[in-house]
CSV table of C-alpha atoms in Angstrom, one decimal:
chain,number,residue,atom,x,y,z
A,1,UNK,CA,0.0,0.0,0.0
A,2,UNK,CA,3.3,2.3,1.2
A,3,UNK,CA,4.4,1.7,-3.0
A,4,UNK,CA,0.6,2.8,-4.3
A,5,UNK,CA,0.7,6.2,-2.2
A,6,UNK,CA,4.2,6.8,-3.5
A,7,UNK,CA,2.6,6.7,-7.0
A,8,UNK,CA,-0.2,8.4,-6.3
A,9,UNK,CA,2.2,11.1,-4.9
A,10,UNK,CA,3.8,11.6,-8.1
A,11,UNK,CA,0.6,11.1,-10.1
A,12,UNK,CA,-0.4,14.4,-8.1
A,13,UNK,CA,3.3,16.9,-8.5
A,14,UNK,CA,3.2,16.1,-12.2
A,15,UNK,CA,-1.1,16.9,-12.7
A,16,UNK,CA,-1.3,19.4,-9.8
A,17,UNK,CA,-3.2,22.6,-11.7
A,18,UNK,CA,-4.9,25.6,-9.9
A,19,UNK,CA,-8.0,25.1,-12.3
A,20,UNK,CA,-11.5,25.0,-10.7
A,21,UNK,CA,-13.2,24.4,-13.7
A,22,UNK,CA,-15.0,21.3,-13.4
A,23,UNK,CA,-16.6,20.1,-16.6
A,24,UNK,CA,-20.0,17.8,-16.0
A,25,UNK,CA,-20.8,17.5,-20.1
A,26,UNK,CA,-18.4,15.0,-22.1
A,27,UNK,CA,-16.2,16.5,-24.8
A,28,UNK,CA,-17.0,14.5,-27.5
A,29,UNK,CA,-15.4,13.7,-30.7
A,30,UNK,CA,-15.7,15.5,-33.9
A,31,UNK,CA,-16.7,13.8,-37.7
A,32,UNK,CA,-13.2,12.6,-39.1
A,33,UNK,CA,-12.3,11.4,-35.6
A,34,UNK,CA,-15.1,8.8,-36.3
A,35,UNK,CA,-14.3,8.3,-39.6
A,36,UNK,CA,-10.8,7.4,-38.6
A,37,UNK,CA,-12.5,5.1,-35.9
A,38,UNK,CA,-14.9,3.9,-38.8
A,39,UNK,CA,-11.3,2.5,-40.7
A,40,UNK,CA,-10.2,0.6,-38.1
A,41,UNK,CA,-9.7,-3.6,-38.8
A,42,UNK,CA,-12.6,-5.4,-37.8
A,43,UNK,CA,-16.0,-4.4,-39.9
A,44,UNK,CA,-17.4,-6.9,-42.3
A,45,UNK,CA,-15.5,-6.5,-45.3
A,46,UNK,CA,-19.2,-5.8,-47.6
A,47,UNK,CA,-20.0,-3.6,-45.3
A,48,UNK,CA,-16.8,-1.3,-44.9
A,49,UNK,CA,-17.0,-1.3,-48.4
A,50,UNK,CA,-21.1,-0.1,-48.2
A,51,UNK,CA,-19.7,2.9,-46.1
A,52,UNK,CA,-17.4,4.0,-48.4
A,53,UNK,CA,-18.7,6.9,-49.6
A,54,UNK,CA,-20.3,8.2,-46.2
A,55,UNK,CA,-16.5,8.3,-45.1
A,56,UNK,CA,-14.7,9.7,-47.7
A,57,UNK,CA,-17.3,13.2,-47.2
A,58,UNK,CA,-16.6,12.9,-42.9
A,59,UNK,CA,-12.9,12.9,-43.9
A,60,UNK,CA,-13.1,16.1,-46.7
A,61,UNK,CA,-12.4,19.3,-45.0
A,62,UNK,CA,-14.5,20.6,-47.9
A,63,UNK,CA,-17.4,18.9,-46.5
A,64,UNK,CA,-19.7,21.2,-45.0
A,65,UNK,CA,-21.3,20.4,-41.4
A,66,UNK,CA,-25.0,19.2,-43.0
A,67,UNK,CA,-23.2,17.3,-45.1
A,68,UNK,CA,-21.3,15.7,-42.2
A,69,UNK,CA,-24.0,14.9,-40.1
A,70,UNK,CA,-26.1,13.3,-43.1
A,71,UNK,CA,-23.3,10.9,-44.0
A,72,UNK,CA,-22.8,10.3,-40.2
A,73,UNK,CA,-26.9,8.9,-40.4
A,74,UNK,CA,-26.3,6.8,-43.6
A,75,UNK,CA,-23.5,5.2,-42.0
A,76,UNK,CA,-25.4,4.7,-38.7
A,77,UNK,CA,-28.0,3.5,-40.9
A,78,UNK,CA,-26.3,1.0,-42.3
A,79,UNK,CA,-25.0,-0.6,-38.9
A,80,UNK,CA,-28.6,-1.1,-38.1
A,81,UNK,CA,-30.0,-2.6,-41.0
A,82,UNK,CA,-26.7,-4.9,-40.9
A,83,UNK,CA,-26.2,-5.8,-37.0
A,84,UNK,CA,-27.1,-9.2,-37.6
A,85,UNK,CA,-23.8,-9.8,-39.9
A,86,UNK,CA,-21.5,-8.9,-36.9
A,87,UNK,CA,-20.7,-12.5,-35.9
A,88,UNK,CA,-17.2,-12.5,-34.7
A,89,UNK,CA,-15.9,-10.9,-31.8
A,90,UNK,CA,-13.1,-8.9,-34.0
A,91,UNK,CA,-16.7,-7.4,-35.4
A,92,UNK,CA,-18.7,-7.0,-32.3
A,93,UNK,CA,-16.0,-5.2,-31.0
A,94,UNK,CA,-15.4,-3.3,-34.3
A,95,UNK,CA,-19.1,-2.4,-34.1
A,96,UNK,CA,-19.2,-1.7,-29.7
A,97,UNK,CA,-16.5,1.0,-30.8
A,98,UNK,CA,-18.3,2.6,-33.5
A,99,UNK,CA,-21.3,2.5,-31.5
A,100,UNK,CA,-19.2,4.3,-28.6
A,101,UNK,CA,-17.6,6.6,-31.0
A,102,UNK,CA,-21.3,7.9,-32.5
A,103,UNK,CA,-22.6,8.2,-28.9
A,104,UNK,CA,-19.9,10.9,-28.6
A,105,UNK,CA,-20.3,13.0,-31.7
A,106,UNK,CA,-20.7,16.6,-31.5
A,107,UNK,CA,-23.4,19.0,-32.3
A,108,UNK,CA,-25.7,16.5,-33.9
A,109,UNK,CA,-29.1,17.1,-35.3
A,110,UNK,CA,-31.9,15.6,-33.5
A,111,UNK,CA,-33.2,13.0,-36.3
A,112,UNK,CA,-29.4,11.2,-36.4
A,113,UNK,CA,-29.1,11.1,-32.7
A,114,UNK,CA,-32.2,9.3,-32.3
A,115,UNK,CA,-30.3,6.7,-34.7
A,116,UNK,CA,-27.3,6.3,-33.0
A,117,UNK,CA,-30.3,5.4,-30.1
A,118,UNK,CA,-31.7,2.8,-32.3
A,119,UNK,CA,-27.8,1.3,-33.0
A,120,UNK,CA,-27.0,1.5,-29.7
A,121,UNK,CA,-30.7,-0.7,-28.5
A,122,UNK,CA,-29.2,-2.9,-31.3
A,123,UNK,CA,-25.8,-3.0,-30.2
A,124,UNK,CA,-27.4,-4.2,-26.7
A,125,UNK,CA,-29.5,-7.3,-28.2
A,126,UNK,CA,-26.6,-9.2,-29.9
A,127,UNK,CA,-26.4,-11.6,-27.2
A,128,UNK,CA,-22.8,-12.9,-26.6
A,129,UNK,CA,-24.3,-16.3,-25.1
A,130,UNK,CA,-21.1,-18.0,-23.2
A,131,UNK,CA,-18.9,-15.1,-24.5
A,132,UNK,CA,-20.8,-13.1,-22.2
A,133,UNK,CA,-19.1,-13.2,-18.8
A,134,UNK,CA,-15.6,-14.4,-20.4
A,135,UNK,CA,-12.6,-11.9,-19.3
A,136,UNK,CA,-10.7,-12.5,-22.4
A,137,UNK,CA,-14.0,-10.4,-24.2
A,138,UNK,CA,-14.3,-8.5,-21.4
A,139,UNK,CA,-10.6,-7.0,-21.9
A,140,UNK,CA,-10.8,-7.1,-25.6
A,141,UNK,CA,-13.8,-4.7,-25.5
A,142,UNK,CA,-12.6,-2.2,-22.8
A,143,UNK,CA,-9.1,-2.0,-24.2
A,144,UNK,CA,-10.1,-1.2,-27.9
A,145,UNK,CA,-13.0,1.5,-26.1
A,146,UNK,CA,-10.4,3.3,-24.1
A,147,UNK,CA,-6.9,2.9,-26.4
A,148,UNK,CA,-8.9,3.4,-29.5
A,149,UNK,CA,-11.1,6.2,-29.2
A,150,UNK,CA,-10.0,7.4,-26.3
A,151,UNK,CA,-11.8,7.4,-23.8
A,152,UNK,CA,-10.3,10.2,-21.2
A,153,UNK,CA,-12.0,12.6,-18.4
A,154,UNK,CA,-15.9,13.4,-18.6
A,155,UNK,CA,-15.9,11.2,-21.8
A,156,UNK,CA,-14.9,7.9,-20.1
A,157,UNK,CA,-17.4,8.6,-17.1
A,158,UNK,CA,-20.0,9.4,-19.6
A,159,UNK,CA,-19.3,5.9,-21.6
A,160,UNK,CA,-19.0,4.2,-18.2
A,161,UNK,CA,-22.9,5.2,-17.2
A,162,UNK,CA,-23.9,4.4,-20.6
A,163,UNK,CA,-22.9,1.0,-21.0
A,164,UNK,CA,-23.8,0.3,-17.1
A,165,UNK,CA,-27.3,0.8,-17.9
A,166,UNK,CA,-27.1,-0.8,-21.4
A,167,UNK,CA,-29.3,-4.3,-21.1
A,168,UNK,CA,-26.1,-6.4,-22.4
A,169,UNK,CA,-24.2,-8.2,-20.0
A,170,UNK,CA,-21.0,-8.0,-22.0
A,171,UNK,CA,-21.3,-3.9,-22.0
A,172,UNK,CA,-22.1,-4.1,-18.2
A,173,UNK,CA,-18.7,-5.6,-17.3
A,174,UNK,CA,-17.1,-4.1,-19.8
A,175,UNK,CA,-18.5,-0.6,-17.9
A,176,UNK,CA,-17.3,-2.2,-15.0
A,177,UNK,CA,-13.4,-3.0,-16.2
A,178,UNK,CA,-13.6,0.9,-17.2
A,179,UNK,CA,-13.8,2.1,-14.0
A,180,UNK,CA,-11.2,-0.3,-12.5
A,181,UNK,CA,-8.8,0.6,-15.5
A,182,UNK,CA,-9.6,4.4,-14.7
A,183,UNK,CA,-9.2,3.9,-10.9
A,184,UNK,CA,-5.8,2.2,-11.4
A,185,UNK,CA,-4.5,5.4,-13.8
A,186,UNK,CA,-5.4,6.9,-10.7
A,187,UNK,CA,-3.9,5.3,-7.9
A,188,UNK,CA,-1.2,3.8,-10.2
A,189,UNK,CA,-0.1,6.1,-13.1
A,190,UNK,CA,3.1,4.7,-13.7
A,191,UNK,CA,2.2,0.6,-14.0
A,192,UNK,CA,0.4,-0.1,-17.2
A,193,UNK,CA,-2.6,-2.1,-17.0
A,194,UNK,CA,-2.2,-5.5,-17.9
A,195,UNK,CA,-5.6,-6.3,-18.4
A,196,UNK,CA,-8.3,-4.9,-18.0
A,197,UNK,CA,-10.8,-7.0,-15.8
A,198,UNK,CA,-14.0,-6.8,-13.3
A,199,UNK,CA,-12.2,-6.5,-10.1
A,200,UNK,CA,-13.9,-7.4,-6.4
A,201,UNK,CA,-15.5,-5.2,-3.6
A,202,UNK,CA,-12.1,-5.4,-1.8
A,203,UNK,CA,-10.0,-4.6,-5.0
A,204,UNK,CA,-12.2,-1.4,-5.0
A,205,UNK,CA,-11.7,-0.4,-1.6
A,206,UNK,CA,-8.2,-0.7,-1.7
A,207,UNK,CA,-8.1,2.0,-4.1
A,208,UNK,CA,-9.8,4.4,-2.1
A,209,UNK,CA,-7.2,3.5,0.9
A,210,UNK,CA,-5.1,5.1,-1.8
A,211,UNK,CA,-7.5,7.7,-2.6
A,212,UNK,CA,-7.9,8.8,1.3
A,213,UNK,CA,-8.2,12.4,3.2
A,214,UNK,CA,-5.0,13.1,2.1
A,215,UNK,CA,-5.3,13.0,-1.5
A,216,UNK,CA,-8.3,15.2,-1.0
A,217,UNK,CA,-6.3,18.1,1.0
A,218,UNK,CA,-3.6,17.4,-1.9
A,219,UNK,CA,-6.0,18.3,-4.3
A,220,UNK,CA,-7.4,21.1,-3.0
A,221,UNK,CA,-6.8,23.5,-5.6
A,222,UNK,CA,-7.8,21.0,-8.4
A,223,UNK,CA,-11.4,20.0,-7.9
A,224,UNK,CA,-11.8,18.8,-11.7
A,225,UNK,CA,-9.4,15.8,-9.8
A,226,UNK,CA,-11.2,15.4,-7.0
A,227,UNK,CA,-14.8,15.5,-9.0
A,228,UNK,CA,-13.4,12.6,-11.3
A,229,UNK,CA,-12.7,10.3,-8.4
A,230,UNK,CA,-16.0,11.1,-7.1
A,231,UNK,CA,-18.0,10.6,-9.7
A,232,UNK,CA,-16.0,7.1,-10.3
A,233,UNK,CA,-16.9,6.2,-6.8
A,234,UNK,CA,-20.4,7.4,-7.4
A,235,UNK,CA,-20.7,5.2,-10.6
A,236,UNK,CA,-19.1,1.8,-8.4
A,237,UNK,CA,-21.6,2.5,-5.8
A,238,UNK,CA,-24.6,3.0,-8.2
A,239,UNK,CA,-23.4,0.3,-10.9
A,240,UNK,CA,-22.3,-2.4,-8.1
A,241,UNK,CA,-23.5,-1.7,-4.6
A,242,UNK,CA,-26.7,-1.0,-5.0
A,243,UNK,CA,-27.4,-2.4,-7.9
A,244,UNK,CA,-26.5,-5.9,-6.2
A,245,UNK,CA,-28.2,-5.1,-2.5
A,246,UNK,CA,-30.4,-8.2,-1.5
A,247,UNK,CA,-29.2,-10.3,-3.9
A,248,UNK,CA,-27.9,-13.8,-2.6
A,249,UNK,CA,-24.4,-15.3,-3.8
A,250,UNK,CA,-26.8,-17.8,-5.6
A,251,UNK,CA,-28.2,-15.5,-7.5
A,252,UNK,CA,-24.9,-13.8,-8.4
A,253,UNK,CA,-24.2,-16.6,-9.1
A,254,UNK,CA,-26.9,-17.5,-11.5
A,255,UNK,CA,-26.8,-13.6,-12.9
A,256,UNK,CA,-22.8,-13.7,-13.2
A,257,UNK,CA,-21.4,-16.9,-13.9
A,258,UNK,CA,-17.9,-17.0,-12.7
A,259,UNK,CA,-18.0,-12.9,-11.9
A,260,UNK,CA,-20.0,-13.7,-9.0
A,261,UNK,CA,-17.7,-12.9,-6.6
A,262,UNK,CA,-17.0,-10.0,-7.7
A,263,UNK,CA,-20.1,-8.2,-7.2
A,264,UNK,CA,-20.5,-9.4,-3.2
A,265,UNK,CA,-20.2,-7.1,-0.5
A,266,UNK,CA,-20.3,-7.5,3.0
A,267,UNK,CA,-22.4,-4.9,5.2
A,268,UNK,CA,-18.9,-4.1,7.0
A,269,UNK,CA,-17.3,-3.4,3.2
A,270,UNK,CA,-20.5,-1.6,2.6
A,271,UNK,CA,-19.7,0.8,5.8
A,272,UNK,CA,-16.2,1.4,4.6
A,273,UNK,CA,-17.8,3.1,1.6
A,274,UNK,CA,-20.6,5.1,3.6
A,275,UNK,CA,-17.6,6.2,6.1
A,276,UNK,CA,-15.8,7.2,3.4
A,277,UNK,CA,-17.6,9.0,1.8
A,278,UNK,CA,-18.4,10.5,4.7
A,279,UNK,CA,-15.2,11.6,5.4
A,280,UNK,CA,-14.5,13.0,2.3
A,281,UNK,CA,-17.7,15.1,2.5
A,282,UNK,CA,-16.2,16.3,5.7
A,283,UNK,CA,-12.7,17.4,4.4
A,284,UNK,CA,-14.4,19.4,1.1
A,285,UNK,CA,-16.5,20.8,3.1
A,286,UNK,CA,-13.2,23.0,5.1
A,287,UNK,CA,-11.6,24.4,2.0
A,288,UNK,CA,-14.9,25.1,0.0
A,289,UNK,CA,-17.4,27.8,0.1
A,290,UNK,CA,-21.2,28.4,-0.9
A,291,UNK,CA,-19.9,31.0,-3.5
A,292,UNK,CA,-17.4,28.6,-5.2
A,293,UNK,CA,-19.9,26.7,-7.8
A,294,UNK,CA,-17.3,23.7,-8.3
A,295,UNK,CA,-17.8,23.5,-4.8
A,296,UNK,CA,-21.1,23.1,-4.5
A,297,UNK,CA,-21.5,20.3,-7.4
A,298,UNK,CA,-18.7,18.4,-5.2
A,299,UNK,CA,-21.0,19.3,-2.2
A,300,UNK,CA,-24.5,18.2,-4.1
A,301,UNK,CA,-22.5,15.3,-5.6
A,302,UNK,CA,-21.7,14.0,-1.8
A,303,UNK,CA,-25.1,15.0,0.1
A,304,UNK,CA,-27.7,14.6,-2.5
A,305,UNK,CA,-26.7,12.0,-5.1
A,306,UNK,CA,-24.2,9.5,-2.8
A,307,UNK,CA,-24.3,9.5,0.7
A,308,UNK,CA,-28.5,9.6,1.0
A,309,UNK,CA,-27.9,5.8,-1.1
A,310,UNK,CA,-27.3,4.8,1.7
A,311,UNK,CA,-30.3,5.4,4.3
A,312,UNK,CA,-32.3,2.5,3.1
A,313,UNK,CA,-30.3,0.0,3.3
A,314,UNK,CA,-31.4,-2.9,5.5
A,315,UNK,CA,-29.2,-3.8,8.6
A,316,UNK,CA,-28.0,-7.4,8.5
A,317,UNK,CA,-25.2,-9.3,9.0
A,318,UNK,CA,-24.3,-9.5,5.6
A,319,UNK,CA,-25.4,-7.9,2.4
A,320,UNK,CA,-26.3,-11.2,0.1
């Protein structure tokens, strides 16, 4: 633990900024980005070649903005009426990214981003059947999602709350190995990530022994840091916490396969969080102020949407 706060220590002198600017909307990604995700190996080869065209005018600095976003629906079009031919997991993943990438574009009208709704429903029915809970899918998703696009900042905690909610089992874990990944850059900014798995209760609270009171007061003067390991936290404790309260290791077991363990917690691991969070409330609240705004969304963040989780939670001796 001594060798995690070391790196966490240098994660902080080399990132340390006296920005209090925290940004709550994701970036996005503009038209040839996508393009440029749209050309990456792994798309049917007939339908690559269907999307020709629609590519070549996202890639064309001559191309003007309507013409942009009409090429970006014909392509999105396509991927629907052809989901059914993505039968590898070279082109599901091909076809996850692209899905990603389109959640993110910019400035779109409102007819193509009810398509990229419609891809993304039919993104979430392909059904990976034994694929589903395997960690070698699991890693091969996450790692194209964040290396390829890439998923950084508001962006990555936007992608991780889509897919947590997405009604695919495959995207759910994959939301779930996104956060661990982020949590390790984190804690651990100098070790690459080996893999990038669904990681247990405990594996999660060792990273906030990392992420402690003292990172907070560290961070003082950059709240956009200490709002992107909140709202990872908030997104565990949403995503995994409660989503799994009352549910018995059978279950998880019957719901998650071989992941099962990783989505038990005890009521005493379930108190760690709570006094944590606690905690954390307690130490923003010294070196904030009611006229600071990035101080209150930390504060709101903390009082309305996290700790209150936690006030109807049934008392046992273990959470099951």
């Amino acid at each position: 633990m001594a060798e995690l706060q070391e790196h966490l220590n240098e994660f902080i002198s080399q990132n340390a900024k006296t920005e209090r600017t925290i940004r709550c909307d994701p970036d996005g990604i503009n038209f040839e980005r996508f393009a440029a995700l749209c050309d990456l190996a792994g798309a049917p080869e007939e339908i690559y070649k269907s999307l020709s065209t629609a590519l070549s005018c996202l890639r064309s600095a001559a191309s003007k903005e309507e013409e942009k976003s009409s090429a970006a629906s014909t392509i999105v079009k396509g991927l629907i009426e052809k989901t059914s031919k993505f039968v590898t997991l070279e082109q599901y993943t091909w076809l996850a990214r692209t899905t990603i990438a389109a959640q993110l574009l910019n400035n779109l009208p409102a007819n193509v981003s009810i398509l990229i709704r419609r891809l993304s429903f039919a993104l979430e029915s392909i059904d990976l059947a034994a694929f589903n809970h395997t960690p070698h899918v699991i890693n091969n998703i996450a790692k194209c999602l964040k290396e390829d696009i890439p998923l950084n900042g508001v962006d990555l905690l936007y992608i991780i709350k889509k897919l947590a909610i997405a009604n695919s089992p495959v995207l759910y874990y994959t939301a779930v190995a996104l956060l661990f990944a982020e949590l390790h850059t984190v804690t651990q900014p100098s070790t690459k990530i080996e893999q990038y798995r669904v990681q247990s209760v405990t594996e999660f609270l060792n990273h906030l022994e990392v992420l402690n009171m003292q990172y907070l007061q560290m961070q003082r003067h950059n709240l956009r840091a200490i709002y992107h390991v909140l709202k990872l936290v908030s997104l565990y404790q949403n995503m995994v916490v409660m989503r799994h309260v009352g549910t018995s290791k059978a279950e998880l077991m019957i719901e998650h396969k071989g992941l099962a363990e990783c989505f038990h917690a005890s009521i005493a691991q379930t108190e760690t969080l709570r006094q944590w969070l606690e905690n954390s409330s307690g130490v923003i609240q010294v070196f904030g102020n009611d006229q600071d705004e990035d101080f209150l969304i930390l504060a709101d963040l903390l009082q309305v949407d996290m700790i209150p989780l936690f006030d109807d939670l049934k008392q046992s001796d273990e959470l099951v």
